[in-house]
Amino acid sequence: MTQIGYARVSSIGQSLDVQLEKLKYCYKTYQDKKSATVKRESLEDCLESLREEDTLVVTKIARLARSTLHLCQIAAELQRKKVNLQVLDQNINTNDSSGRLLFNMLGAIAQFETEIRAERQIDGINKAKMNGVHFGRVKKLNKNIVAELQEKRKQNVKIKDLMKEYNLSKTSVYRYISTES
């Protein structure tokens, strides 16, 4: 039963010293100096190195995962590998039943907050639509110009020529061609 540490700070200018001091008893500690939103090679290496009955040790949950979804994904992988998680500053250890309960409760609360936020976002979007707000890019071509483009294509004008003439991407030309006049 090996304890493997993981420490992360968001930028190169920050120091890992406080976390590393707390993780000094770990057999090995992986480190990242990156935002949680980008790919973290050391985290991937850390998760890959974990074996059954190992314990992944972090100082705070926020050092490990970038979101509730990401935390749940990591937790599922740890559970699949039969690896425990210990969060030092929040006194969580999934090695015992109370630690698993606390971890799952925190995860459930975070998921609830995410769902509430999504519901509010949908309500705001619907209200904006009712008030006439349009989402997405404004179409570059009006109906008359679209009809002209479609007619030129019917006359076998090449797509690349239409792209150049109307200053559109290939995808946009095909989208305008396929729409009804």
mmCIF file with all atom_site columns, C-alpha atoms in Angstrom:
data_model
loop_
_atom_site.group_PDB
_atom_site.id
_atom_site.type_symbol
_atom_site.label_atom_id
_atom_site.label_alt_id
_atom_site.label_comp_id
_atom_site.label_asym_id
_atom_site.label_entity_id
_atom_site.label_seq_id
_atom_site.pdbx_PDB_ins_code
_atom_site.Cartn_x
_atom_site.Cartn_y
_atom_site.Cartn_z
_atom_site.occupancy
_atom_site.B_iso_or_equiv
_atom_site.pdbx_formal_charge
_atom_site.auth_seq_id
_atom_site.auth_comp_id
_atom_site.auth_asym_id
_atom_site.auth_atom_id
_atom_site.pdbx_PDB_model_num
ATOM 1   C CA . MET A 1 1   ? 0.000   0.000  0.000   1.00 0.00 ? 1   MET A CA 1
ATOM 2   C CA . THR A 1 2   ? 1.958   2.946  -1.391  1.00 0.00 ? 2   THR A CA 1
ATOM 3   C CA . GLN A 1 3   ? 1.092   6.610  -0.959  1.00 0.00 ? 3   GLN A CA 1
ATOM 4   C CA . ILE A 1 4   ? 1.511   8.616  -4.150  1.00 0.00 ? 4   ILE A CA 1
ATOM 5   C CA . GLY A 1 5   ? 1.258   12.407 -3.968  1.00 0.00 ? 5   GLY A CA 1
ATOM 6   C CA . TYR A 1 6   ? 0.066   14.926 -6.505  1.00 0.00 ? 6   TYR A CA 1
ATOM 7   C CA . ALA A 1 7   ? 0.702   18.675 -6.202  1.00 0.00 ? 7   ALA A CA 1
ATOM 8   C CA . ARG A 1 8   ? -0.363  21.438 -8.584  1.00 0.00 ? 8   ARG A CA 1
ATOM 9   C CA . VAL A 1 9   ? -0.223  25.191 -8.823  1.00 0.00 ? 9   VAL A CA 1
ATOM 10  C CA . SER A 1 10  ? -1.813  27.204 -11.614 1.00 0.00 ? 10  SER A CA 1
ATOM 11  C CA . SER A 1 11  ? 1.210   29.049 -12.930 1.00 0.00 ? 11  SER A CA 1
ATOM 12  C CA . ILE A 1 12  ? 4.961   28.771 -13.178 1.00 0.00 ? 12  ILE A CA 1
ATOM 13  C CA . GLY A 1 13  ? 5.435   31.774 -10.869 1.00 0.00 ? 13  GLY A CA 1
ATOM 14  C CA . GLN A 1 14  ? 3.691   30.034 -7.974  1.00 0.00 ? 14  GLN A CA 1
ATOM 15  C CA . SER A 1 15  ? 5.450   27.749 -5.520  1.00 0.00 ? 15  SER A CA 1
ATOM 16  C CA . LEU A 1 16  ? 4.688   24.104 -4.791  1.00 0.00 ? 16  LEU A CA 1
ATOM 17  C CA . ASP A 1 17  ? 6.658   24.248 -1.517  1.00 0.00 ? 17  ASP A CA 1
ATOM 18  C CA . VAL A 1 18  ? 3.678   24.230 0.890   1.00 0.00 ? 18  VAL A CA 1
ATOM 19  C CA . GLN A 1 19  ? 2.038   21.290 -0.864  1.00 0.00 ? 19  GLN A CA 1
ATOM 20  C CA . LEU A 1 20  ? 5.300   19.370 -1.214  1.00 0.00 ? 20  LEU A CA 1
ATOM 21  C CA . GLU A 1 21  ? 5.996   19.813 2.496   1.00 0.00 ? 21  GLU A CA 1
ATOM 22  C CA . LYS A 1 22  ? 2.615   18.235 3.325   1.00 0.00 ? 22  LYS A CA 1
ATOM 23  C CA . LEU A 1 23  ? 3.238   15.422 0.823   1.00 0.00 ? 23  LEU A CA 1
ATOM 24  C CA . LYS A 1 24  ? 6.834   14.688 1.881   1.00 0.00 ? 24  LYS A CA 1
ATOM 25  C CA . TYR A 1 25  ? 5.922   11.302 3.392   1.00 0.00 ? 25  TYR A CA 1
ATOM 26  C CA . CYS A 1 26  ? 4.626   10.029 0.027   1.00 0.00 ? 26  CYS A CA 1
ATOM 27  C CA . TYR A 1 27  ? 6.698   7.443  -1.814  1.00 0.00 ? 27  TYR A CA 1
ATOM 28  C CA . LYS A 1 28  ? 6.595   9.599  -4.940  1.00 0.00 ? 28  LYS A CA 1
ATOM 29  C CA . THR A 1 29  ? 5.012   12.973 -5.696  1.00 0.00 ? 29  THR A CA 1
ATOM 30  C CA . TYR A 1 30  ? 3.965   14.147 -9.141  1.00 0.00 ? 30  TYR A CA 1
ATOM 31  C CA . GLN A 1 31  ? 3.938   17.886 -9.800  1.00 0.00 ? 31  GLN A CA 1
ATOM 32  C CA . ASP A 1 32  ? 2.285   20.229 -12.292 1.00 0.00 ? 32  ASP A CA 1
ATOM 33  C CA . LYS A 1 33  ? 2.659   23.975 -12.702 1.00 0.00 ? 33  LYS A CA 1
ATOM 34  C CA . LYS A 1 34  ? -0.310  24.409 -15.018 1.00 0.00 ? 34  LYS A CA 1
ATOM 35  C CA . SER A 1 35  ? -3.892  25.553 -14.968 1.00 0.00 ? 35  SER A CA 1
ATOM 36  C CA . ALA A 1 36  ? -6.357  22.776 -14.231 1.00 0.00 ? 36  ALA A CA 1
ATOM 37  C CA . THR A 1 37  ? -8.056  23.506 -17.565 1.00 0.00 ? 37  THR A CA 1
ATOM 38  C CA . VAL A 1 38  ? -5.147  22.313 -19.726 1.00 0.00 ? 38  VAL A CA 1
ATOM 39  C CA . LYS A 1 39  ? -3.723  18.845 -20.220 1.00 0.00 ? 39  LYS A CA 1
ATOM 40  C CA . ARG A 1 40  ? -1.591  17.910 -17.227 1.00 0.00 ? 40  ARG A CA 1
ATOM 41  C CA . GLU A 1 41  ? 0.912   15.231 -18.165 1.00 0.00 ? 41  GLU A CA 1
ATOM 42  C CA . SER A 1 42  ? 2.063   14.701 -14.574 1.00 0.00 ? 42  SER A CA 1
ATOM 43  C CA . LEU A 1 43  ? -1.504  14.033 -13.423 1.00 0.00 ? 43  LEU A CA 1
ATOM 44  C CA . GLU A 1 44  ? -1.964  11.513 -16.220 1.00 0.00 ? 44  GLU A CA 1
ATOM 45  C CA . ASP A 1 45  ? 1.350   9.858  -15.301 1.00 0.00 ? 45  ASP A CA 1
ATOM 46  C CA . CYS A 1 46  ? 0.320   9.848  -11.649 1.00 0.00 ? 46  CYS A CA 1
ATOM 47  C CA . LEU A 1 47  ? -3.037  8.204  -12.328 1.00 0.00 ? 47  LEU A CA 1
ATOM 48  C CA . GLU A 1 48  ? -1.375  5.689  -14.646 1.00 0.00 ? 48  GLU A CA 1
ATOM 49  C CA . SER A 1 49  ? 1.189   4.729  -11.977 1.00 0.00 ? 49  SER A CA 1
ATOM 50  C CA . LEU A 1 50  ? -1.388  3.946  -9.285  1.00 0.00 ? 50  LEU A CA 1
ATOM 51  C CA . ARG A 1 51  ? -1.900  0.276  -8.427  1.00 0.00 ? 51  ARG A CA 1
ATOM 52  C CA . GLU A 1 52  ? -4.473  -1.607 -6.372  1.00 0.00 ? 52  GLU A CA 1
ATOM 53  C CA . GLU A 1 53  ? -4.451  -0.598 -2.684  1.00 0.00 ? 53  GLU A CA 1
ATOM 54  C CA . ASP A 1 54  ? -2.336  2.517  -3.338  1.00 0.00 ? 54  ASP A CA 1
ATOM 55  C CA . THR A 1 55  ? -3.504  5.849  -1.957  1.00 0.00 ? 55  THR A CA 1
ATOM 56  C CA . LEU A 1 56  ? -3.474  9.043  -4.005  1.00 0.00 ? 56  LEU A CA 1
ATOM 57  C CA . VAL A 1 57  ? -2.733  11.950 -1.667  1.00 0.00 ? 57  VAL A CA 1
ATOM 58  C CA . VAL A 1 58  ? -3.499  15.599 -2.452  1.00 0.00 ? 58  VAL A CA 1
ATOM 59  C CA . THR A 1 59  ? -3.647  18.645 -0.215  1.00 0.00 ? 59  THR A CA 1
ATOM 60  C CA . LYS A 1 60  ? -6.984  19.943 -1.572  1.00 0.00 ? 60  LYS A CA 1
ATOM 61  C CA . ILE A 1 61  ? -9.583  18.612 -3.991  1.00 0.00 ? 61  ILE A CA 1
ATOM 62  C CA . ALA A 1 62  ? -9.135  21.742 -6.143  1.00 0.00 ? 62  ALA A CA 1
ATOM 63  C CA . ARG A 1 63  ? -5.496  20.759 -6.753  1.00 0.00 ? 63  ARG A CA 1
ATOM 64  C CA . LEU A 1 64  ? -6.690  17.495 -8.328  1.00 0.00 ? 64  LEU A CA 1
ATOM 65  C CA . ALA A 1 65  ? -9.747  18.256 -10.459 1.00 0.00 ? 65  ALA A CA 1
ATOM 66  C CA . ARG A 1 66  ? -10.883 21.195 -12.579 1.00 0.00 ? 66  ARG A CA 1
ATOM 67  C CA . SER A 1 67  ? -14.616 20.525 -12.161 1.00 0.00 ? 67  SER A CA 1
ATOM 68  C CA . THR A 1 68  ? -17.096 18.235 -10.477 1.00 0.00 ? 68  THR A CA 1
ATOM 69  C CA . LEU A 1 69  ? -17.338 16.188 -13.648 1.00 0.00 ? 69  LEU A CA 1
ATOM 70  C CA . HIS A 1 70  ? -13.555 15.816 -13.786 1.00 0.00 ? 70  HIS A CA 1
ATOM 71  C CA . LEU A 1 71  ? -13.462 14.915 -10.093 1.00 0.00 ? 71  LEU A CA 1
ATOM 72  C CA . CYS A 1 72  ? -16.120 12.248 -10.638 1.00 0.00 ? 72  CYS A CA 1
ATOM 73  C CA . GLN A 1 73  ? -14.151 10.862 -13.595 1.00 0.00 ? 73  GLN A CA 1
ATOM 74  C CA . ILE A 1 74  ? -10.987 10.668 -11.505 1.00 0.00 ? 74  ILE A CA 1
ATOM 75  C CA . ALA A 1 75  ? -12.921 9.127  -8.596  1.00 0.00 ? 75  ALA A CA 1
ATOM 76  C CA . ALA A 1 76  ? -14.405 6.498  -10.933 1.00 0.00 ? 76  ALA A CA 1
ATOM 77  C CA . GLU A 1 77  ? -10.944 5.641  -12.252 1.00 0.00 ? 77  GLU A CA 1
ATOM 78  C CA . LEU A 1 78  ? -9.557  5.388  -8.724  1.00 0.00 ? 78  LEU A CA 1
ATOM 79  C CA . GLN A 1 79  ? -12.466 3.163  -7.692  1.00 0.00 ? 79  GLN A CA 1
ATOM 80  C CA . ARG A 1 80  ? -11.973 0.966  -10.781 1.00 0.00 ? 80  ARG A CA 1
ATOM 81  C CA . LYS A 1 81  ? -8.297  0.561  -9.877  1.00 0.00 ? 81  LYS A CA 1
ATOM 82  C CA . LYS A 1 82  ? -9.189  0.026  -6.177  1.00 0.00 ? 82  LYS A CA 1
ATOM 83  C CA . VAL A 1 83  ? -7.103  3.053  -5.163  1.00 0.00 ? 83  VAL A CA 1
ATOM 84  C CA . ASN A 1 84  ? -7.944  5.227  -2.159  1.00 0.00 ? 84  ASN A CA 1
ATOM 85  C CA . LEU A 1 85  ? -7.989  9.026  -2.187  1.00 0.00 ? 85  LEU A CA 1
ATOM 86  C CA . GLN A 1 86  ? -6.765  11.109 0.730   1.00 0.00 ? 86  GLN A CA 1
ATOM 87  C CA . VAL A 1 87  ? -7.352  14.883 0.796   1.00 0.00 ? 87  VAL A CA 1
ATOM 88  C CA . LEU A 1 88  ? -5.269  16.287 3.627   1.00 0.00 ? 88  LEU A CA 1
ATOM 89  C CA . ASP A 1 89  ? -6.672  19.792 4.153   1.00 0.00 ? 89  ASP A CA 1
ATOM 90  C CA . GLN A 1 90  ? -10.287 18.637 3.956   1.00 0.00 ? 90  GLN A CA 1
ATOM 91  C CA . ASN A 1 91  ? -9.694  15.530 6.067   1.00 0.00 ? 91  ASN A CA 1
ATOM 92  C CA . ILE A 1 92  ? -11.135 13.117 3.498   1.00 0.00 ? 92  ILE A CA 1
ATOM 93  C CA . ASN A 1 93  ? -9.920  9.555  3.160   1.00 0.00 ? 93  ASN A CA 1
ATOM 94  C CA . THR A 1 94  ? -11.891 7.139  1.011   1.00 0.00 ? 94  THR A CA 1
ATOM 95  C CA . ASN A 1 95  ? -10.153 4.274  2.796   1.00 0.00 ? 95  ASN A CA 1
ATOM 96  C CA . ASP A 1 96  ? -12.950 4.258  5.382   1.00 0.00 ? 96  ASP A CA 1
ATOM 97  C CA . SER A 1 97  ? -16.726 4.470  5.173   1.00 0.00 ? 97  SER A CA 1
ATOM 98  C CA . SER A 1 98  ? -17.042 7.968  6.661   1.00 0.00 ? 98  SER A CA 1
ATOM 99  C CA . GLY A 1 99  ? -14.454 9.306  4.210   1.00 0.00 ? 99  GLY A CA 1
ATOM 100 C CA . ARG A 1 100 ? -16.313 7.760  1.251   1.00 0.00 ? 100 ARG A CA 1
ATOM 101 C CA . LEU A 1 101 ? -19.574 9.199  2.583   1.00 0.00 ? 101 LEU A CA 1
ATOM 102 C CA . LEU A 1 102 ? -18.092 12.699 2.923   1.00 0.00 ? 102 LEU A CA 1
ATOM 103 C CA . PHE A 1 103 ? -16.489 12.502 -0.518  1.00 0.00 ? 103 PHE A CA 1
ATOM 104 C CA . ASN A 1 104 ? -19.767 11.370 -2.123  1.00 0.00 ? 104 ASN A CA 1
ATOM 105 C CA . MET A 1 105 ? -21.767 14.043 -0.268  1.00 0.00 ? 105 MET A CA 1
ATOM 106 C CA . LEU A 1 106 ? -19.398 16.775 -1.470  1.00 0.00 ? 106 LEU A CA 1
ATOM 107 C CA . GLY A 1 107 ? -19.642 15.385 -4.992  1.00 0.00 ? 107 GLY A CA 1
ATOM 108 C CA . ALA A 1 108 ? -23.455 15.272 -4.807  1.00 0.00 ? 108 ALA A CA 1
ATOM 109 C CA . ILE A 1 109 ? -23.662 18.849 -3.525  1.00 0.00 ? 109 ILE A CA 1
ATOM 110 C CA . ALA A 1 110 ? -21.315 20.049 -6.260  1.00 0.00 ? 110 ALA A CA 1
ATOM 111 C CA . GLN A 1 111 ? -23.384 18.189 -8.890  1.00 0.00 ? 111 GLN A CA 1
ATOM 112 C CA . PHE A 1 112 ? -26.569 19.789 -7.529  1.00 0.00 ? 112 PHE A CA 1
ATOM 113 C CA . GLU A 1 113 ? -24.954 23.239 -7.804  1.00 0.00 ? 113 GLU A CA 1
ATOM 114 C CA . THR A 1 114 ? -23.936 22.490 -11.395 1.00 0.00 ? 114 THR A CA 1
ATOM 115 C CA . GLU A 1 115 ? -27.478 21.433 -12.318 1.00 0.00 ? 115 GLU A CA 1
ATOM 116 C CA . ILE A 1 116 ? -29.002 24.525 -10.674 1.00 0.00 ? 116 ILE A CA 1
ATOM 117 C CA . ARG A 1 117 ? -26.559 26.730 -12.582 1.00 0.00 ? 117 ARG A CA 1
ATOM 118 C CA . ALA A 1 118 ? -27.488 24.968 -15.860 1.00 0.00 ? 118 ALA A CA 1
ATOM 119 C CA . GLU A 1 119 ? -31.207 25.454 -15.168 1.00 0.00 ? 119 GLU A CA 1
ATOM 120 C CA . ARG A 1 120 ? -30.654 29.175 -14.539 1.00 0.00 ? 120 ARG A CA 1
ATOM 121 C CA . GLN A 1 121 ? -28.667 29.432 -17.749 1.00 0.00 ? 121 GLN A CA 1
ATOM 122 C CA . ILE A 1 122 ? -31.459 27.784 -19.760 1.00 0.00 ? 122 ILE A CA 1
ATOM 123 C CA . ASP A 1 123 ? -34.023 30.107 -18.143 1.00 0.00 ? 123 ASP A CA 1
ATOM 124 C CA . GLY A 1 124 ? -31.891 33.115 -19.081 1.00 0.00 ? 124 GLY A CA 1
ATOM 125 C CA . ILE A 1 125 ? -31.495 31.935 -22.670 1.00 0.00 ? 125 ILE A CA 1
ATOM 126 C CA . ASN A 1 126 ? -35.234 31.320 -23.034 1.00 0.00 ? 126 ASN A CA 1
ATOM 127 C CA . LYS A 1 127 ? -36.041 34.752 -21.593 1.00 0.00 ? 127 LYS A CA 1
ATOM 128 C CA . ALA A 1 128 ? -33.569 36.388 -23.972 1.00 0.00 ? 128 ALA A CA 1
ATOM 129 C CA . LYS A 1 129 ? -35.108 34.552 -26.941 1.00 0.00 ? 129 LYS A CA 1
ATOM 130 C CA . MET A 1 130 ? -38.583 35.743 -25.875 1.00 0.00 ? 130 MET A CA 1
ATOM 131 C CA . ASN A 1 131 ? -37.193 39.304 -25.857 1.00 0.00 ? 131 ASN A CA 1
ATOM 132 C CA . GLY A 1 132 ? -35.970 38.895 -29.432 1.00 0.00 ? 132 GLY A CA 1
ATOM 133 C CA . VAL A 1 133 ? -32.299 38.188 -28.794 1.00 0.00 ? 133 VAL A CA 1
ATOM 134 C CA . HIS A 1 134 ? -30.772 36.006 -31.502 1.00 0.00 ? 134 HIS A CA 1
ATOM 135 C CA . PHE A 1 135 ? -27.921 33.647 -30.689 1.00 0.00 ? 135 PHE A CA 1
ATOM 136 C CA . GLY A 1 136 ? -25.096 32.614 -32.965 1.00 0.00 ? 136 GLY A CA 1
ATOM 137 C CA . ARG A 1 137 ? -23.354 34.456 -35.752 1.00 0.00 ? 137 ARG A CA 1
ATOM 138 C CA . VAL A 1 138 ? -25.252 36.826 -37.973 1.00 0.00 ? 138 VAL A CA 1
ATOM 139 C CA . LYS A 1 139 ? -25.567 35.373 -41.453 1.00 0.00 ? 139 LYS A CA 1
ATOM 140 C CA . LYS A 1 140 ? -23.065 36.929 -43.801 1.00 0.00 ? 140 LYS A CA 1
ATOM 141 C CA . LEU A 1 141 ? -25.297 36.823 -46.868 1.00 0.00 ? 141 LEU A CA 1
ATOM 142 C CA . ASN A 1 142 ? -28.859 38.081 -47.286 1.00 0.00 ? 142 ASN A CA 1
ATOM 143 C CA . LYS A 1 143 ? -31.573 36.095 -49.114 1.00 0.00 ? 143 LYS A CA 1
ATOM 144 C CA . ASN A 1 144 ? -30.951 37.768 -52.489 1.00 0.00 ? 144 ASN A CA 1
ATOM 145 C CA . ILE A 1 145 ? -27.230 37.062 -52.420 1.00 0.00 ? 145 ILE A CA 1
ATOM 146 C CA . VAL A 1 146 ? -27.860 33.472 -51.289 1.00 0.00 ? 146 VAL A CA 1
ATOM 147 C CA . ALA A 1 147 ? -30.189 33.004 -54.258 1.00 0.00 ? 147 ALA A CA 1
ATOM 148 C CA . GLU A 1 148 ? -27.482 34.443 -56.525 1.00 0.00 ? 148 GLU A CA 1
ATOM 149 C CA . LEU A 1 149 ? -24.877 32.066 -55.056 1.00 0.00 ? 149 LEU A CA 1
ATOM 150 C CA . GLN A 1 150 ? -27.212 29.096 -55.515 1.00 0.00 ? 150 GLN A CA 1
ATOM 151 C CA . GLU A 1 151 ? -27.911 30.075 -59.115 1.00 0.00 ? 151 GLU A CA 1
ATOM 152 C CA . LYS A 1 152 ? -24.187 30.333 -59.872 1.00 0.00 ? 152 LYS A CA 1
ATOM 153 C CA . ARG A 1 153 ? -23.652 26.878 -58.417 1.00 0.00 ? 153 ARG A CA 1
ATOM 154 C CA . LYS A 1 154 ? -26.446 25.504 -60.603 1.00 0.00 ? 154 LYS A CA 1
ATOM 155 C CA . GLN A 1 155 ? -24.475 26.949 -63.515 1.00 0.00 ? 155 GLN A CA 1
ATOM 156 C CA . ASN A 1 156 ? -21.532 24.796 -62.368 1.00 0.00 ? 156 ASN A CA 1
ATOM 157 C CA . VAL A 1 157 ? -19.403 27.566 -60.887 1.00 0.00 ? 157 VAL A CA 1
ATOM 158 C CA . LYS A 1 158 ? -16.736 25.827 -58.819 1.00 0.00 ? 158 LYS A CA 1
ATOM 159 C CA . ILE A 1 159 ? -16.975 25.855 -55.039 1.00 0.00 ? 159 ILE A CA 1
ATOM 160 C CA . LYS A 1 160 ? -13.497 27.363 -54.708 1.00 0.00 ? 160 LYS A CA 1
ATOM 161 C CA . ASP A 1 161 ? -14.552 30.242 -56.984 1.00 0.00 ? 161 ASP A CA 1
ATOM 162 C CA . LEU A 1 162 ? -17.700 30.833 -54.904 1.00 0.00 ? 162 LEU A CA 1
ATOM 163 C CA . MET A 1 163 ? -15.565 30.791 -51.749 1.00 0.00 ? 163 MET A CA 1
ATOM 164 C CA . LYS A 1 164 ? -13.321 33.463 -53.184 1.00 0.00 ? 164 LYS A CA 1
ATOM 165 C CA . GLU A 1 165 ? -16.105 35.622 -54.653 1.00 0.00 ? 165 GLU A CA 1
ATOM 166 C CA . TYR A 1 166 ? -18.277 35.644 -51.518 1.00 0.00 ? 166 TYR A CA 1
ATOM 167 C CA . ASN A 1 167 ? -15.401 35.441 -49.027 1.00 0.00 ? 167 ASN A CA 1
ATOM 168 C CA . LEU A 1 168 ? -16.791 32.287 -47.395 1.00 0.00 ? 168 LEU A CA 1
ATOM 169 C CA . SER A 1 169 ? -15.373 29.043 -46.095 1.00 0.00 ? 169 SER A CA 1
ATOM 170 C CA . LYS A 1 170 ? -16.051 25.838 -47.982 1.00 0.00 ? 170 LYS A CA 1
ATOM 171 C CA . THR A 1 171 ? -18.460 24.725 -45.250 1.00 0.00 ? 171 THR A CA 1
ATOM 172 C CA . SER A 1 172 ? -20.397 28.004 -45.451 1.00 0.00 ? 172 SER A CA 1
ATOM 173 C CA . VAL A 1 173 ? -20.725 27.759 -49.246 1.00 0.00 ? 173 VAL A CA 1
ATOM 174 C CA . TYR A 1 174 ? -22.134 24.252 -48.957 1.00 0.00 ? 174 TYR A CA 1
ATOM 175 C CA . ARG A 1 175 ? -24.472 25.364 -46.152 1.00 0.00 ? 175 ARG A CA 1
ATOM 176 C CA . TYR A 1 176 ? -25.835 28.234 -48.268 1.00 0.00 ? 176 TYR A CA 1
ATOM 177 C CA . ILE A 1 177 ? -26.221 25.967 -51.301 1.00 0.00 ? 177 ILE A CA 1
ATOM 178 C CA . SER A 1 178 ? -28.220 23.418 -49.321 1.00 0.00 ? 178 SER A CA 1
ATOM 179 C CA . THR A 1 179 ? -30.652 25.945 -47.791 1.00 0.00 ? 179 THR A CA 1
ATOM 180 C CA . GLU A 1 180 ? -33.979 26.705 -49.444 1.00 0.00 ? 180 GLU A CA 1
ATOM 181 C CA . SER A 1 181 ? -34.212 30.090 -51.205 1.00 0.00 ? 181 SER A CA 1
#
